[in-house]
XYZ file of C-alpha atoms in Angstrom:
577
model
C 134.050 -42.794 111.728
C 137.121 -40.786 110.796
C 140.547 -41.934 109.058
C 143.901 -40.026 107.995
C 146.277 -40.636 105.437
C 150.047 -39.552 106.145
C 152.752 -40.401 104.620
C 151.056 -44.017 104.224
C 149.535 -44.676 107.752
C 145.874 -44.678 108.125
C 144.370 -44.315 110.932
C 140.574 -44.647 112.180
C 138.442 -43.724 114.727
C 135.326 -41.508 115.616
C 134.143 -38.405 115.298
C 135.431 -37.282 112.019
C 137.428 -37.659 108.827
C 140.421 -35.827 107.735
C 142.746 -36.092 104.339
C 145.693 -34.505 104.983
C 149.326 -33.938 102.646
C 152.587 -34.057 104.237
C 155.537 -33.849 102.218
C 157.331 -37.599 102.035
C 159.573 -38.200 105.212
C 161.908 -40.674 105.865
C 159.251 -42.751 107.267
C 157.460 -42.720 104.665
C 157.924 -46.487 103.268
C 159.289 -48.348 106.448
C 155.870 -47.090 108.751
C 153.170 -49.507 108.685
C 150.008 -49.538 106.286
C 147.105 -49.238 108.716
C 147.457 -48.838 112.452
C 143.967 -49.093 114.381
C 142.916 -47.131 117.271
C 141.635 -49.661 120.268
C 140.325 -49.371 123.735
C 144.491 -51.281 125.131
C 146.802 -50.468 123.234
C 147.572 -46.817 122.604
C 150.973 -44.879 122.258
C 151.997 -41.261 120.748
C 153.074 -40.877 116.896
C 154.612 -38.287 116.206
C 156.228 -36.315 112.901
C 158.294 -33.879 112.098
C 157.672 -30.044 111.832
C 155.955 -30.379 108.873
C 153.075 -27.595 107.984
C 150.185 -29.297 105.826
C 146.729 -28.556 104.819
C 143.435 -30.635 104.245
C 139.715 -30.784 104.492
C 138.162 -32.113 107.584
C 134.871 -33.133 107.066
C 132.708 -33.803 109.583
C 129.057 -35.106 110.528
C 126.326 -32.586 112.072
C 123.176 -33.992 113.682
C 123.778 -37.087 111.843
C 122.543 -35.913 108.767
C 124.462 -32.934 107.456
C 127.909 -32.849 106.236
C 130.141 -29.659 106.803
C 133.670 -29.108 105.327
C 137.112 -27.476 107.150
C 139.576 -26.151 105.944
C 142.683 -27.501 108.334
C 146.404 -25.774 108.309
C 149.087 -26.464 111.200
C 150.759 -29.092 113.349
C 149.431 -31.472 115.360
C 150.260 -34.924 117.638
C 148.318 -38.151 117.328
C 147.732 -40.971 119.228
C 147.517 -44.566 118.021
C 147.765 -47.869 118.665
C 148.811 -51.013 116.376
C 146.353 -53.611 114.872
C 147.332 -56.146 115.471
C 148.596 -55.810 118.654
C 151.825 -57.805 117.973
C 152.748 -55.662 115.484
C 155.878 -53.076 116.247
C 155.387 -49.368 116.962
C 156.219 -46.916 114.536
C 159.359 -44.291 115.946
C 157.945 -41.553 118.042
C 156.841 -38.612 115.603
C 155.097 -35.082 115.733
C 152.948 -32.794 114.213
C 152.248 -30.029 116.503
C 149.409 -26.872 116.832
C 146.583 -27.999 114.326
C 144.540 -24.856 113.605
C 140.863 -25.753 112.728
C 138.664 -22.443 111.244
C 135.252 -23.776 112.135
C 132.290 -20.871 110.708
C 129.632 -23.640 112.133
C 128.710 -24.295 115.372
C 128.787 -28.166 115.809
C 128.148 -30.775 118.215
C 129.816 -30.252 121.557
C 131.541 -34.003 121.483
C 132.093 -33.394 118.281
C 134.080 -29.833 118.884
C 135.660 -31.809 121.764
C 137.061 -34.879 119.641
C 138.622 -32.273 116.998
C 139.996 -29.982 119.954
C 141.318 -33.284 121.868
C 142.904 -34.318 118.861
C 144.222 -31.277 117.250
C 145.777 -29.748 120.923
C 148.772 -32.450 121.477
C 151.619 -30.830 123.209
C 155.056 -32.729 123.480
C 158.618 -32.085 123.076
C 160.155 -31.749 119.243
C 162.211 -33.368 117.927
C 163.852 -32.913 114.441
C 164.229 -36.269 113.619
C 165.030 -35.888 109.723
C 167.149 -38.253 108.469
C 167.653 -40.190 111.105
C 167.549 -43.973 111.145
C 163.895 -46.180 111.311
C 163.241 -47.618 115.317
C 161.171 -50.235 116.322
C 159.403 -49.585 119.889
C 158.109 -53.013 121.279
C 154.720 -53.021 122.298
C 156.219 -53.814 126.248
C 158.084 -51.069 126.390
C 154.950 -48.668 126.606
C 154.068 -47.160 130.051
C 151.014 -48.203 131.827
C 150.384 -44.301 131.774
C 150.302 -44.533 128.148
C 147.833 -47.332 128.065
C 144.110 -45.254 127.754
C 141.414 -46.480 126.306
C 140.219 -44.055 123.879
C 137.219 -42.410 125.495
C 139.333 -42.065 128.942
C 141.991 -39.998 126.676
C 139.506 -37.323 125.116
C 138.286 -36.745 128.748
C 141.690 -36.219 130.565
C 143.015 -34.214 127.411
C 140.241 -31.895 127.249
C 140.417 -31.199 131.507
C 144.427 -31.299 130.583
C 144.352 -28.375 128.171
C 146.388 -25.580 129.154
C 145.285 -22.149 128.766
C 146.535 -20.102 126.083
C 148.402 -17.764 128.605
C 150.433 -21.024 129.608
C 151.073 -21.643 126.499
C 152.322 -17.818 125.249
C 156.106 -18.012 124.015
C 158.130 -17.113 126.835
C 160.789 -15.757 125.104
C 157.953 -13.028 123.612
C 157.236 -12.493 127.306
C 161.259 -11.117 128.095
C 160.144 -9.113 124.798
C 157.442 -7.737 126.551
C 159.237 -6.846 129.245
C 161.821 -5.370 127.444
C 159.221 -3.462 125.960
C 158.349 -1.730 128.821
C 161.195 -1.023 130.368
C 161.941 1.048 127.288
C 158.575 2.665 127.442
C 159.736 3.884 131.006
C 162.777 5.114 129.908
C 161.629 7.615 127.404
C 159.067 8.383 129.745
C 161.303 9.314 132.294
C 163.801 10.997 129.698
C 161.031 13.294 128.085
C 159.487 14.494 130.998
C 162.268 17.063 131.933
C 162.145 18.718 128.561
C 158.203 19.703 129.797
C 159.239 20.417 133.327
C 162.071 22.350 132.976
C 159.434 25.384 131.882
C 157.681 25.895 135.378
C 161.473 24.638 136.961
C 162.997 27.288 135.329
C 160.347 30.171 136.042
C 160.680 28.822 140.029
C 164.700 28.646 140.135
C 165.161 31.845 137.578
C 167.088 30.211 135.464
C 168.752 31.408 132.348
C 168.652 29.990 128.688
C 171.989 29.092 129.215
C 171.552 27.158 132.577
C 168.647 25.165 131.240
C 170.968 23.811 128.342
C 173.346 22.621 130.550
C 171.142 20.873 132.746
C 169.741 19.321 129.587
C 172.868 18.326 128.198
C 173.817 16.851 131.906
C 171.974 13.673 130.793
C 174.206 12.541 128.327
C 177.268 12.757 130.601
C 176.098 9.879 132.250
C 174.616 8.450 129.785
C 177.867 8.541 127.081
C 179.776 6.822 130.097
C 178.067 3.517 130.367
C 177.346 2.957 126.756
C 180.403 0.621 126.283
C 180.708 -0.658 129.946
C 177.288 -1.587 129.752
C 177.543 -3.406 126.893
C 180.617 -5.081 128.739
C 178.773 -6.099 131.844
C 175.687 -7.613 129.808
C 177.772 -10.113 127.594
C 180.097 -11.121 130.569
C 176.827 -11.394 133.663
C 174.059 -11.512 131.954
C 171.423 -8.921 130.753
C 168.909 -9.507 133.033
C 170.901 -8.535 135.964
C 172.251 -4.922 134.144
C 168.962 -4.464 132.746
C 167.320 -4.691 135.961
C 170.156 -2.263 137.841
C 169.751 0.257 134.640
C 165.898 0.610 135.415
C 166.105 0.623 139.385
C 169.370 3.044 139.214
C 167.484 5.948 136.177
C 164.125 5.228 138.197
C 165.629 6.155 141.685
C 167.467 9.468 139.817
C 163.974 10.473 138.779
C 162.350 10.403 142.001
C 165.080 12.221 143.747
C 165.268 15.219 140.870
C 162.793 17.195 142.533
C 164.748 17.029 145.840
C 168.021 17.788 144.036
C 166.379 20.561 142.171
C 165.452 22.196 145.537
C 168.853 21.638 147.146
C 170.650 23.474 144.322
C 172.306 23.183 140.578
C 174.772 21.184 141.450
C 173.034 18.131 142.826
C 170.318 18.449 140.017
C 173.169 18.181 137.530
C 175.068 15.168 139.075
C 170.997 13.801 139.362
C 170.511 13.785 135.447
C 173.956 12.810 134.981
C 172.871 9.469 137.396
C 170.060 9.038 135.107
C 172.010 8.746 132.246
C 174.331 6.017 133.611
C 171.425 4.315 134.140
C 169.719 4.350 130.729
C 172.891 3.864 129.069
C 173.314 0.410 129.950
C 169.452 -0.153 129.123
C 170.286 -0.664 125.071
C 173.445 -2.988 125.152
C 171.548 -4.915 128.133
C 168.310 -5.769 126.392
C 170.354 -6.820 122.745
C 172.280 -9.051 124.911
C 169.472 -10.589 126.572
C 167.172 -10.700 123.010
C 170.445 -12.368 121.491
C 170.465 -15.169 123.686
C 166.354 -15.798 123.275
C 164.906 -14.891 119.793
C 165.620 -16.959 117.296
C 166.514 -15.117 113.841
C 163.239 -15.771 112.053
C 161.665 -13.278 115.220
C 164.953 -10.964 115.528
C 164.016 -8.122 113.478
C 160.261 -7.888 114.568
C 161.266 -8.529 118.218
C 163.612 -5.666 118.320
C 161.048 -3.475 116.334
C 158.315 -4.137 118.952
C 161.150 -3.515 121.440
C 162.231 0.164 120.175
C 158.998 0.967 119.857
C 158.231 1.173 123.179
C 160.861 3.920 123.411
C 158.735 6.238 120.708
C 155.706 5.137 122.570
C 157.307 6.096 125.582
C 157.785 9.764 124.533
C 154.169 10.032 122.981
C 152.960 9.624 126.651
C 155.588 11.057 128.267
C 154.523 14.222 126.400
C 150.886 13.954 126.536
C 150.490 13.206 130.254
C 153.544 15.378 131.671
C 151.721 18.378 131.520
C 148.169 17.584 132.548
C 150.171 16.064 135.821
C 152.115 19.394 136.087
C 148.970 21.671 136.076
C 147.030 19.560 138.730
C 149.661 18.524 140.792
C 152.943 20.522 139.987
C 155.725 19.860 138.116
C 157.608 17.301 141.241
C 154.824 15.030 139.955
C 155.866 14.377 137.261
C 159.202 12.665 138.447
C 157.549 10.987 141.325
C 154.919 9.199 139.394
C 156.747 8.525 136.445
C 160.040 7.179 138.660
C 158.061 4.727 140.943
C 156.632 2.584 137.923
C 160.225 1.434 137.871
C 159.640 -0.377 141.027
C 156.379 -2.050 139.612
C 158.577 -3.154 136.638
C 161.231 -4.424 138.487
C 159.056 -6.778 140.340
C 157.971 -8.440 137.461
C 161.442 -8.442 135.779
C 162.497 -10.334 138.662
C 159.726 -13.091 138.878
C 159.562 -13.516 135.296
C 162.894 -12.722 133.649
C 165.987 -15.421 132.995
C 169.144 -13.586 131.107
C 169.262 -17.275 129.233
C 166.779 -19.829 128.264
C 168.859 -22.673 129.928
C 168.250 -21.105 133.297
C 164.234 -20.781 133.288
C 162.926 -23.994 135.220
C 159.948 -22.680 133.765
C 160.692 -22.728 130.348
C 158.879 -25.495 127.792
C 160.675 -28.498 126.623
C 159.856 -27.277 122.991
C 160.374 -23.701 123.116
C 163.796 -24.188 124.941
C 164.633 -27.142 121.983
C 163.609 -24.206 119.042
C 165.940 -21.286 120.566
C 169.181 -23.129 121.242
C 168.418 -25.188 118.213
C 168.798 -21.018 116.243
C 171.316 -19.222 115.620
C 171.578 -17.445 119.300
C 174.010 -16.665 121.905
C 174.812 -19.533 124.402
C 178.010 -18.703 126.009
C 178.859 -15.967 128.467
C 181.566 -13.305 127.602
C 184.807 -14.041 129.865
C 187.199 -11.510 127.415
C 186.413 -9.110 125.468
C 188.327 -9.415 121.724
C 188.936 -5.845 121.479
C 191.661 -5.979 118.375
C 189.426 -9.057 116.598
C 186.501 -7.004 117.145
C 187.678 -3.594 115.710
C 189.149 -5.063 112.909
C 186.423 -6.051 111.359
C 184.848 -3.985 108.539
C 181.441 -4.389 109.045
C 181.794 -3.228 112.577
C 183.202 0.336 111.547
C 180.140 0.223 109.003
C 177.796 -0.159 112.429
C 179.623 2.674 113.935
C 179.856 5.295 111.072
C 176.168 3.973 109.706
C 174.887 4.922 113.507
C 176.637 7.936 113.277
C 174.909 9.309 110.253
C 171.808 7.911 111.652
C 171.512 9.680 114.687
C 172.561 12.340 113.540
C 169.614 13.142 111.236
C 167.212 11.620 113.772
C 168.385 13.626 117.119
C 168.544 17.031 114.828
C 164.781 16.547 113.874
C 163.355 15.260 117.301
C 165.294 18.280 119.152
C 164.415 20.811 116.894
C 161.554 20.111 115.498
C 159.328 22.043 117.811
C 161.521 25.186 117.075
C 160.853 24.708 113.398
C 157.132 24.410 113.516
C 157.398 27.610 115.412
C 159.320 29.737 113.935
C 159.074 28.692 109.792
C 155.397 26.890 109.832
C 154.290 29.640 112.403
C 152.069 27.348 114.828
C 151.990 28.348 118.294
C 153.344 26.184 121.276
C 150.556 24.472 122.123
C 149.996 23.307 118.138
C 153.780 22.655 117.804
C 153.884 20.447 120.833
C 150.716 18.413 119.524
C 152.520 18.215 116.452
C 155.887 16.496 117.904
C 153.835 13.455 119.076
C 152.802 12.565 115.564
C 156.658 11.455 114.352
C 156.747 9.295 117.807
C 153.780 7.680 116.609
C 154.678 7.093 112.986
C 158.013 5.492 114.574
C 156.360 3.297 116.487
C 154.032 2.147 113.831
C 156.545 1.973 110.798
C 159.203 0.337 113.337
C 156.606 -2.843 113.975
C 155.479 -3.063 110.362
C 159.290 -3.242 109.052
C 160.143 -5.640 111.218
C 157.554 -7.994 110.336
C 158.650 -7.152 106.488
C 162.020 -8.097 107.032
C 161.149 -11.164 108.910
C 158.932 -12.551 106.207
C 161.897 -12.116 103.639
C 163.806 -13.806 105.578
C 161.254 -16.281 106.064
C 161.073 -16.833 102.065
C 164.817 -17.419 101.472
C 165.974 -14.099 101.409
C 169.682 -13.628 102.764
C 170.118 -11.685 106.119
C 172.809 -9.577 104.708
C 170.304 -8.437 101.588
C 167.602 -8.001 103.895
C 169.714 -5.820 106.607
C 170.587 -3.311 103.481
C 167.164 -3.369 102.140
C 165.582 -2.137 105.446
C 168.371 0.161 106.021
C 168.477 1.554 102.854
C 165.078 2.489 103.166
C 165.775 3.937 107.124
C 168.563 6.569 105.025
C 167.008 7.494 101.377
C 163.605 7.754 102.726
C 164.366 10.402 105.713
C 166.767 11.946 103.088
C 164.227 11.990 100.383
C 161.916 13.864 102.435
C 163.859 16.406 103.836
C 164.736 17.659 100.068
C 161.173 17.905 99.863
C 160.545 20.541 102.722
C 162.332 23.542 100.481
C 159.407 23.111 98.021
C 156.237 22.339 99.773
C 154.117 25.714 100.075
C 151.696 24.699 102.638
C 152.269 24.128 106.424
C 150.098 20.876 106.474
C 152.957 19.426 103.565
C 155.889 20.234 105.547
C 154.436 18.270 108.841
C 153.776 15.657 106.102
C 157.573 15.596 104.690
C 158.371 15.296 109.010
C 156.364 12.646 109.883
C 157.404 10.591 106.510
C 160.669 11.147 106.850
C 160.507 9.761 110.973
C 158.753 6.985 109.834
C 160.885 6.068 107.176
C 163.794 6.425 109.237
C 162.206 3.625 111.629
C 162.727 0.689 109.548
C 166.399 1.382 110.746
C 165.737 -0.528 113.527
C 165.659 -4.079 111.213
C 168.922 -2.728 109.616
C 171.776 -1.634 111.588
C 170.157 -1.485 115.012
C 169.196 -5.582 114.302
C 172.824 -6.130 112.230
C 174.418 -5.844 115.794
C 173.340 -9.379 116.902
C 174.139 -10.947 113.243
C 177.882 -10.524 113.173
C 178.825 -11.402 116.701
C 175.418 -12.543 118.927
C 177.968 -13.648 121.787
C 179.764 -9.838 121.667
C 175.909 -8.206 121.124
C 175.402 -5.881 123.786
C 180.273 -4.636 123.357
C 178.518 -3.756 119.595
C 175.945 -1.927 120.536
C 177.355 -0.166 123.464
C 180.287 0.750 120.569
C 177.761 1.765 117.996
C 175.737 3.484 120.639
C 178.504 5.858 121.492
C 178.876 7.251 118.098
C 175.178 7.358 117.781
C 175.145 9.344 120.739
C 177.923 12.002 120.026
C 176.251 12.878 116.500
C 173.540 13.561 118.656
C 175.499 15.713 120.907
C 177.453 17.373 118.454
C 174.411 17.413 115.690
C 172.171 19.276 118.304
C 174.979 21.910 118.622
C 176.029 22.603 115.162
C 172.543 23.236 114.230
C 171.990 26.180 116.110
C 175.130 27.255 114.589
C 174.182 26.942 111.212
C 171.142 28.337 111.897
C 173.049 31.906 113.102
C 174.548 32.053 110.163
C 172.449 30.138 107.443
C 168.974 28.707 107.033
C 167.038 25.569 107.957
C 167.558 24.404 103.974
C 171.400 24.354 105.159
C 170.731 21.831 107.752
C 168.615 19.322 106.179
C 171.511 19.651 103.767
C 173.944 18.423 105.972
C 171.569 15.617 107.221
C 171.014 14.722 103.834
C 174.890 14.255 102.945
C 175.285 12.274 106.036
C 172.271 9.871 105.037
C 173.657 9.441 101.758
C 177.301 8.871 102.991
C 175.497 6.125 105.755
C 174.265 4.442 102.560
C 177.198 3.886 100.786
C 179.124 2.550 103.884
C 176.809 0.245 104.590
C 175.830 -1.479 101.495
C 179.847 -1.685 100.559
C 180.919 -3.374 103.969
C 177.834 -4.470 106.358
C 176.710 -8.279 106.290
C 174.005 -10.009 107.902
C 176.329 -13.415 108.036
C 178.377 -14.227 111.585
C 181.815 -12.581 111.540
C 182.592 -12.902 115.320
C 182.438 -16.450 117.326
């Protein structure tokens, strides 16, 4: 026999025993004192969200005793002795977790699994007023005996790919479709050797059709951002990955018709990556709840350092078996792979996924996410706000560090730590990888703090705090190191570091103004973008005329001034409806 006390109902049957403490609802002195299971009369009882914790002890080869620990939710169902008696109100306790070391009985195992694997709709039904549910108003559906419910439960049971979040599944998706587009964006900086060696062109040529990228790609930074809040993300998403994935196919071809058409190619490619960041935070605004914002952005952006660690491994083992066209044509037709599934499995809103669970749907909307589409855009509301211009100066300094040590990096391995090509380019991977690693890990930090009580606002500065003083700490650091292996140390540190910005200003965008996510980004973007541009240049400036000490001091005093900005004006609290 088994019974369960919670919140004052007991309730027996077989199989095993369970103790288990809830904290005191609003049922807890208007439910009944013992409610019986029976073979007629059975009906679901359901509780709040609580989490609670027990022992579940249970009976093995009717002689031995073994003891559970138990920690989750789960959904019973009982039935009223005496039959007369009233129902209690529908209530919930959902995804009871049982750690089992010992291998029991299989009807035992079943009875635990039938009982503990419950899935209904939530509700949050604190505070609300006590309801009596006569005994004729049950559904002959609902009427099992007891033995008939364990066996179409168990058949019932969904498999834990049905039951995988789908909002984590857009995620994934996301995901991807980043990992593509550094994949695609990297590969020309590893082509353009044997493309320049074929075509004869000059240093000079080669920068310009390296700096044709971000012509497109400054253009639809903004207008993306514009398009996703007032459509939809999944739609600009979709066109962003098709359009940069069709431009990388066809760069070979333009390459071969002449300089011209390869420029307007990369510029293409550009439009259609720009659109990719404002699309997927207005599409993650309007699905993840803010207890999963920061980590599901992390995971997100990580697929764009991933994205350049194999973009740069497997570029040129495809260029010395099958030239350097390969690389474009295989990279550029996963796009069509990932556009399949985008379209089969990819809603810009929970409210339009048929597919989409009664609970999961009921815990997004019931967050703090975008519902509404975009019709205007509050330009003068917008830019009058302070923490915006602490988004846009904050991304400024940001990227401008970051682009300056991803673009020249390989140059400074070279030429101060004296490795040779082959040993630099190994070495660029390794800041990609701390990226991706560091970007994961602080979004799960910052989640957890928020999780605890923590405000959003303190927890935006505290990650982004550590994305500026830890790059800037590290950078001081390379003017005193004496061995090469320390400086690559100071690098990768500094690029990982610099990755918990992503649960700091690149999360902050979709805290002030979800509905007006992807306009913020797209603005943010654009500064990020031209310190990138202009950062790039006015290194190898300084560098004619000074040393490499002169520009980590300039990243430095950026990183520092990003700081300051943001702690005095950002906020984690909604600014824009």
């Amino acid at each position: 026999m088994w019974g369960s006390t919670l919140n004052g109902i007991h309730v027996q049957g077989n199989y095993f025993s369970q103790n288990a403490r809830l904290p005191r609802s609003p049922f807890h002195s208007t439910c009944p004192d013992q409610i019986m299971i029976n073979r007629t009369h059975l009906w679901k009882m359901e509780l709040p969200r609580y989490m609670f914790s027990g022992r579940c002890v249970g009976k093995k080869n009717f002689g031995s005793y073994v003891v559970r620990r138990i920690s989750g939710r789960c959904q019973c169902f009982l039935a009223s002795d005496p039959p007369t008696s009233c129902l209690v109100q529908p209530r919930k306790l959902n995804n009871l977790s049982i750690s089992d070391g010992q291998c029991q009985l299989l009807k035992y195992r079943l009875a635990i699994r039938t009982h503990a694997d419950f899935k209904s709709e939530q509700y949050d039904i604190t505070g609300s007023p006590m309801e009596s549910l006569p005994m004729e108003s049950l559904d002959s559906s609902e009427v099992l005996s007891e033995p008939a419910l364990l066996k179409k439960d168990v058949q019932d049971m969904p498999n834990w790919w049905e039951q995988f979040p789908k909002r984590w599944v857009i995620v994934l998706l996301c995901f991807t479709s980043f990992l593509l587009c550094n994949m695609d964006r990297v590969n020309m900086s590893i082509a353009i050797l044997p493309m320049s060696a074929e075509f004869n062109w000059n240093p000079a040529t080669v920068g310009l059709i390296q700096s044709s990228f971000f012509w497109g790609y400054l253009l639809t930074q903004i207008l993306g951002g514009i398009w996703a809040d007032k459509i939809g993300g999944k739609l600009v998403l979709g066109f962003g990955v098709v359009w940069w994935s069709a431009a990388t196919v066809l760069t070979p071809i333009a390459a071969k018709i002449g300089l011209p058409f390869l420029l307007i190619m990369r510029a293409f490619m550009g439009i259609g990556e720009g659109v990719a960041m404002p699309a997927m935070n207005n599409i993650l605004s309007r699905w993840i709840p803010v207890s999963e914002r920061s980590r599901s952005l992390a995971f997100v952006y990580s697929g764009m350092y991933l994205g350049s660690v194999i973009g740069l491994a497997f570029s040129p083992i495809l260029i010395h078996k099958f030239g350097w066209p390969s690389v474009f044509f295989a990279f550029g037709s996963l796009g069509s792979i990932w556009f399949a599934l985008w379209q089969g499995k990819a809603y810009s809103t929970p409210k339009e996924d048929p597919g989409l669970r009664a609970d999961e749907k009921a815990l997004i909307l019931n967050s703090n996410v975008s519902k509404d589409p975009v019709s205007t855009i509050p330009w003068k509301l917008i830019l009058s706000k302070a923490p915006v211009w602490a988004l846009i100066i904050s991304h400024f300094c940001h990227n401008w560090g970051t682009f300056i040590l991803l673009t020249w990096m390989p140059t400074y391995y070279n030429q101060v730590l004296k490795f040779n090509l082959t040993e630099s380019g190994l070495l660029c991977v390794l800041p990609w990888l701390t990226m991706a690693v560091f970007a994961n890990i602080g979004g799960w930090i910052a989640d957890t703090l928020v999780s605890k009580g923590l405000s959003i606002t303190t927890v935006r500065k505290i990650m982004q705090s550590i994305g500026f003083l830890g790059p800037a700490f590290f950078l001081t650091q390379l003017s005193r190191v004496r061995t090469p292996a320390l400086a690559v140390l100071c690098m990768v540190c500094s690029q990982g570091t610099d990755a918990f910005s992503q649960s700091g200003l690149y999360s902050n965008h979709q805290d002030i103004g979800p509905r007006y996510a992807g306009v913020l980004l797209g603005l943010s973007n654009t500064a990020g973008v031209l310190a990138g541009v202009f950062g790039t240049a006015a290194t190898g400036y300084i560098l004619q005329r000074g040393s490499w000490d002169d520009v980590f001091k300039v990243s430095v005093a950026l990183y520092i001034v990003g700081t300051l900005v943001w702690n005095l004006f950002s906020t984690g609290e909604k600014i824009l409806e």
